[in-house]
mmCIF file with all atom_site columns, C-alpha atoms and ligand atoms in Angstrom:
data_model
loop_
_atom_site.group_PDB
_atom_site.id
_atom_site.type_symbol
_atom_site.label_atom_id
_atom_site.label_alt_id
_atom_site.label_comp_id
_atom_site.label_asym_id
_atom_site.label_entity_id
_atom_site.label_seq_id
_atom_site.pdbx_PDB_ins_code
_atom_site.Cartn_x
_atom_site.Cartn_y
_atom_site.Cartn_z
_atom_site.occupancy
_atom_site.B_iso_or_equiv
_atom_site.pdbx_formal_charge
_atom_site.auth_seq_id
_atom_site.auth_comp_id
_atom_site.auth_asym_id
_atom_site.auth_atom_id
_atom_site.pdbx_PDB_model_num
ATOM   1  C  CA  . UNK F 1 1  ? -20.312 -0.717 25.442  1.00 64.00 ? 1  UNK F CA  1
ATOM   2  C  CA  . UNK F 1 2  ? -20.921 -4.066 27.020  1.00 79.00 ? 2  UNK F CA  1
ATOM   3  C  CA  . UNK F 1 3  ? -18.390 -6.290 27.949  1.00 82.00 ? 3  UNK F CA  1
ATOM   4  C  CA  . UNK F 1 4  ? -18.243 -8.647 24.836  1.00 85.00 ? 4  UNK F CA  1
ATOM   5  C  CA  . UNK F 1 5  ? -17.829 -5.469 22.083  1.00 87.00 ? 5  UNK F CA  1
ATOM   6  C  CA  . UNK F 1 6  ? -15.299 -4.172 24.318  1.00 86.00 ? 6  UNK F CA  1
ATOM   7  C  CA  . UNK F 1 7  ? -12.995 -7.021 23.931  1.00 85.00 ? 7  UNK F CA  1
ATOM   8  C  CA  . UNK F 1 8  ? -14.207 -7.502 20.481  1.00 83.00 ? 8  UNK F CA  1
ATOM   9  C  CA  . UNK F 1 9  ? -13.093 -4.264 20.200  1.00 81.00 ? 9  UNK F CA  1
ATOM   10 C  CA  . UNK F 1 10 ? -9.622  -4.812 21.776  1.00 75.00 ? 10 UNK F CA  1
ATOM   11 C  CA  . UNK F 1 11 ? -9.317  -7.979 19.921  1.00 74.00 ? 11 UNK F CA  1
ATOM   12 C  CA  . UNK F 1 12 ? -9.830  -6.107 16.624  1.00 69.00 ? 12 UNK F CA  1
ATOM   13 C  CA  . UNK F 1 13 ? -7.057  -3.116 17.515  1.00 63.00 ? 13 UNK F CA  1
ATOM   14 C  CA  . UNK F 1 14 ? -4.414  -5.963 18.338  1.00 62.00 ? 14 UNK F CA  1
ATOM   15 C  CA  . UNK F 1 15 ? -5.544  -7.717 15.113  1.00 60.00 ? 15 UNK F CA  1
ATOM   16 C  CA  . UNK F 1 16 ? -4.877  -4.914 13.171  1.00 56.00 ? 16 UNK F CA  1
ATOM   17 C  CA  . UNK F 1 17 ? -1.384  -4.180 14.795  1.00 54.00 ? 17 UNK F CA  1
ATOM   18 C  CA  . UNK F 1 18 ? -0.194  -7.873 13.852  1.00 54.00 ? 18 UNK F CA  1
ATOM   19 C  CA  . UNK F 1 19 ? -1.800  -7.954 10.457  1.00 65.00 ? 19 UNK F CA  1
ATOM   20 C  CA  . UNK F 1 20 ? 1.041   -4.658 9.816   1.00 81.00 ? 20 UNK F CA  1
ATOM   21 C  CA  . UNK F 1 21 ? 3.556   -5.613 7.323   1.00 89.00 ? 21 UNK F CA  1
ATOM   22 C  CA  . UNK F 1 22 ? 6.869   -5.520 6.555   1.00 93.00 ? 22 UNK F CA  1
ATOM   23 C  CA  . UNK F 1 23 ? 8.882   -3.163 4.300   1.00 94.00 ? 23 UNK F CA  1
ATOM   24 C  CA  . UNK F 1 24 ? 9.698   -6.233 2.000   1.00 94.00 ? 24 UNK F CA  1
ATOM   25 C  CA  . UNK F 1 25 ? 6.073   -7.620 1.973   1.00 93.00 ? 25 UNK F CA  1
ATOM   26 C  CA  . UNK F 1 26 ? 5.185   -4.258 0.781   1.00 94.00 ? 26 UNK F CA  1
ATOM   27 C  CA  . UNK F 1 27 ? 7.954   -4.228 -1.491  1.00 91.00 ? 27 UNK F CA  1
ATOM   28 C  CA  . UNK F 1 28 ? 6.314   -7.849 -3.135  1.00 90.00 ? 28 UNK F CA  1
ATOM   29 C  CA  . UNK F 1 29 ? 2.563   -6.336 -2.736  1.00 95.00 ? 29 UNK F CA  1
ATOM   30 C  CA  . UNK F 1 30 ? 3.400   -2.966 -4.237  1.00 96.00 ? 30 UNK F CA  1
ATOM   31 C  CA  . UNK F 1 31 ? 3.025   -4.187 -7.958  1.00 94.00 ? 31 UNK F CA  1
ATOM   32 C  CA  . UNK F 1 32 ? -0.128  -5.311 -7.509  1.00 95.00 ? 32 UNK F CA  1
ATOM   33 C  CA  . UNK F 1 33 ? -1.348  -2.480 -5.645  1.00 97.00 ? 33 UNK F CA  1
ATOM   34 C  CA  . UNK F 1 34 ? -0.352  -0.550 -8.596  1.00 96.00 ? 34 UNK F CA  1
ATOM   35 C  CA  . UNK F 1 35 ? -1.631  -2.662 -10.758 1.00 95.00 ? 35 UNK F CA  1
ATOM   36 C  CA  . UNK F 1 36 ? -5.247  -2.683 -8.891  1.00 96.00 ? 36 UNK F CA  1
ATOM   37 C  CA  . UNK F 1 37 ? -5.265  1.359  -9.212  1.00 95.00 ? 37 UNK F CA  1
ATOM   38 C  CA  . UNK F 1 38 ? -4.146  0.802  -13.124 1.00 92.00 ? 38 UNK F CA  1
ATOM   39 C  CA  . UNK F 1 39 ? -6.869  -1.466 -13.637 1.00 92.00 ? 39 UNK F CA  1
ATOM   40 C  CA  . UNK F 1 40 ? -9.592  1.161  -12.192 1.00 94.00 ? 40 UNK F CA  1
ATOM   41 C  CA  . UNK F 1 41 ? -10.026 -0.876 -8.923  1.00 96.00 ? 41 UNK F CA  1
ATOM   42 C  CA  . UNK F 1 42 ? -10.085 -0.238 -5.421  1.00 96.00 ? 42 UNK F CA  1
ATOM   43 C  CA  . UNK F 1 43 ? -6.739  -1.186 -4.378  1.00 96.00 ? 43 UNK F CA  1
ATOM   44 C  CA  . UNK F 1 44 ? -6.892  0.346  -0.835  1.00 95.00 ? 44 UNK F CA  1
ATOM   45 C  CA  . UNK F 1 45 ? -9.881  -1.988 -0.431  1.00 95.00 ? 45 UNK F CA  1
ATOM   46 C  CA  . UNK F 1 46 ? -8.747  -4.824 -1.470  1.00 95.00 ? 46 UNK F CA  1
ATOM   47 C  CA  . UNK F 1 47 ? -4.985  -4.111 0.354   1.00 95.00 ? 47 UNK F CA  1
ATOM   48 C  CA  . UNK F 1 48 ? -5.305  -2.176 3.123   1.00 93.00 ? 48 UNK F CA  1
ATOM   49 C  CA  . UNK F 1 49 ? -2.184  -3.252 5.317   1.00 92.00 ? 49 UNK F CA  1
ATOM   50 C  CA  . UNK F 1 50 ? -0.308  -2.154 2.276   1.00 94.00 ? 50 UNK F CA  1
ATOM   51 C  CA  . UNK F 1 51 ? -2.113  0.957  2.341   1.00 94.00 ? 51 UNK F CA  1
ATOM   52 C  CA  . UNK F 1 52 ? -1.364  1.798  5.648   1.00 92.00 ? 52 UNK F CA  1
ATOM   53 C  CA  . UNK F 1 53 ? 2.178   0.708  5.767   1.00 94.00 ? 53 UNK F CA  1
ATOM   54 C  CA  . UNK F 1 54 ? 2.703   3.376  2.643   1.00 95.00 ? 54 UNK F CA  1
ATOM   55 C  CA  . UNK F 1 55 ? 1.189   6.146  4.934   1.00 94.00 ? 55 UNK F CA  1
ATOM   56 C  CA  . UNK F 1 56 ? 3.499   5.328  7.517   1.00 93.00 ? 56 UNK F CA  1
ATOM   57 C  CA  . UNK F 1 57 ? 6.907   4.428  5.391   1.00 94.00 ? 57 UNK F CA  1
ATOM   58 C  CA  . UNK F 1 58 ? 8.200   6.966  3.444   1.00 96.00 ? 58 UNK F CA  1
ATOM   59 C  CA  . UNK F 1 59 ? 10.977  4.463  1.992   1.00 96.00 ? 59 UNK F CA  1
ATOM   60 C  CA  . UNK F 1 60 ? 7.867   2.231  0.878   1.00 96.00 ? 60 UNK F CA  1
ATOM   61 C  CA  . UNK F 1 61 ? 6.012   5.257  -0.562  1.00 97.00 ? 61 UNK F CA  1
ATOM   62 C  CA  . UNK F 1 62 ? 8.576   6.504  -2.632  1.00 96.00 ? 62 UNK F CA  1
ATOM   63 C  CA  . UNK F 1 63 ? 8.664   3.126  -4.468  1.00 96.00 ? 63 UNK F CA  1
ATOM   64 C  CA  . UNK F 1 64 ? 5.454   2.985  -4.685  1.00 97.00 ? 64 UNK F CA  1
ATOM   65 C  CA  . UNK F 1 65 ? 5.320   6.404  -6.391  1.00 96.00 ? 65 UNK F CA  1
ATOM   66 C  CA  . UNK F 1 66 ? 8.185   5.437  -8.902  1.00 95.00 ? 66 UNK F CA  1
ATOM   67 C  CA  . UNK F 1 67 ? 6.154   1.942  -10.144 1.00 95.00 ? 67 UNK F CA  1
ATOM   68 C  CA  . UNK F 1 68 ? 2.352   4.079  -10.351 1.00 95.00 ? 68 UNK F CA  1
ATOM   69 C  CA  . UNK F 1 69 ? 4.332   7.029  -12.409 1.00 93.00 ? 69 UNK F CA  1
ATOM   70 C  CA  . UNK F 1 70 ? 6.274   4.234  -14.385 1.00 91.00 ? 70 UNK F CA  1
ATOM   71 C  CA  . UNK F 1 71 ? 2.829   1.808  -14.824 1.00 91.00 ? 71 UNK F CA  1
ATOM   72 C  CA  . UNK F 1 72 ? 1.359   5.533  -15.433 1.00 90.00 ? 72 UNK F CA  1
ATOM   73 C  CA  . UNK F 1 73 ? 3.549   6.072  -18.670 1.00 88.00 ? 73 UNK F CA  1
ATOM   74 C  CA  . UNK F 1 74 ? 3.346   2.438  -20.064 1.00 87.00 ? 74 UNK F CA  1
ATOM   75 C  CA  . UNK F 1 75 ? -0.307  2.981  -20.021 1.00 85.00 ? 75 UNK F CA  1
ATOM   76 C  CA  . UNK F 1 76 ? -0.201  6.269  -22.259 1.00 83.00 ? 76 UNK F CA  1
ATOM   77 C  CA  . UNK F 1 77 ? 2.191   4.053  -24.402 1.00 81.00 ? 77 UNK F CA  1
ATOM   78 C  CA  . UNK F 1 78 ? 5.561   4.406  -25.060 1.00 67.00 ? 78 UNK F CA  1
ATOM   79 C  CA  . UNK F 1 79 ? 8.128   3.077  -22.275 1.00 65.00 ? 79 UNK F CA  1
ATOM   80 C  CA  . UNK F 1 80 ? 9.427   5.976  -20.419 1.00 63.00 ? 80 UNK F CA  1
ATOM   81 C  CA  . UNK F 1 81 ? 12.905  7.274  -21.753 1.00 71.00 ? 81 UNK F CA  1
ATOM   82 C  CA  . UNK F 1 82 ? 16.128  6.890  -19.609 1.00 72.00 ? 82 UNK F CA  1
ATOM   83 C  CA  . UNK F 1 83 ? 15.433  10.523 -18.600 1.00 74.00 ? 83 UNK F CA  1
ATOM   84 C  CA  . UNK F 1 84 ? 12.251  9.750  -17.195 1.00 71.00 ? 84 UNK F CA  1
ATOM   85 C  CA  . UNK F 1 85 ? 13.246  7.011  -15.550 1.00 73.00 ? 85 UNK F CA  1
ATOM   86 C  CA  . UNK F 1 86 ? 16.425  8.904  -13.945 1.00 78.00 ? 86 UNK F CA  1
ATOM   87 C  CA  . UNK F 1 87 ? 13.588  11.600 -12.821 1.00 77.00 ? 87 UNK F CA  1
ATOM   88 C  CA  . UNK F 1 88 ? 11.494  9.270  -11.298 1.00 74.00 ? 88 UNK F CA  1
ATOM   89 C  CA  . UNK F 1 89 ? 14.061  7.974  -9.284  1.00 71.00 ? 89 UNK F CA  1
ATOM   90 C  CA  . UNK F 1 90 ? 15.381  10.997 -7.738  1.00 64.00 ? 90 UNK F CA  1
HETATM 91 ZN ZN1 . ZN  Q 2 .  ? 8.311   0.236  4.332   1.00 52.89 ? 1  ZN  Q ZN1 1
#
């Protein structure tokens, strides 16, 4: 590795560590995310950082799993009942 791609190469690892987001950006970007994977498109493409931060936040993930299981029943049709909901959540 020459010396330019090496501190490309640092350059992109410190990138990537400031480009990490919050719990509440996640929290506004997790809809969409959802709504990427409803829509049959490659939502860890197009939102990585979100991706990552759901690998690495279980708080984060287990909303995440909640709106795709919710998003996941609206799609079938039919809202989910109050026992579904009360399922999902715990
Ligand atoms: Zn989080």
């Amino acid at each position: 590795m020459d010396r330019n791609r090496f501190e490309n190469w640092l350059k992109n690892i410190y990138e990537t560590q400031d480009e990490e987001i919050s719990c509440t950006e996640c929290f506004d970007l997790v809809s969409r995310f959802v709504e990427l994977e409803i829509l049959g498109q490659d939502a860890e493409a197009k939102l990585p950082q979100l991706k990552q931060h759901l690998n690495q936040c279980r708080a984060c993930r287990d909303e995440y799993e909640v709106l795709r299981d919710l998003r996941r029943l609206e799609e079938k049709g039919g809202m989910p009942s109050l026992a579904d909901l009360q399922n999902s959540i715990q």
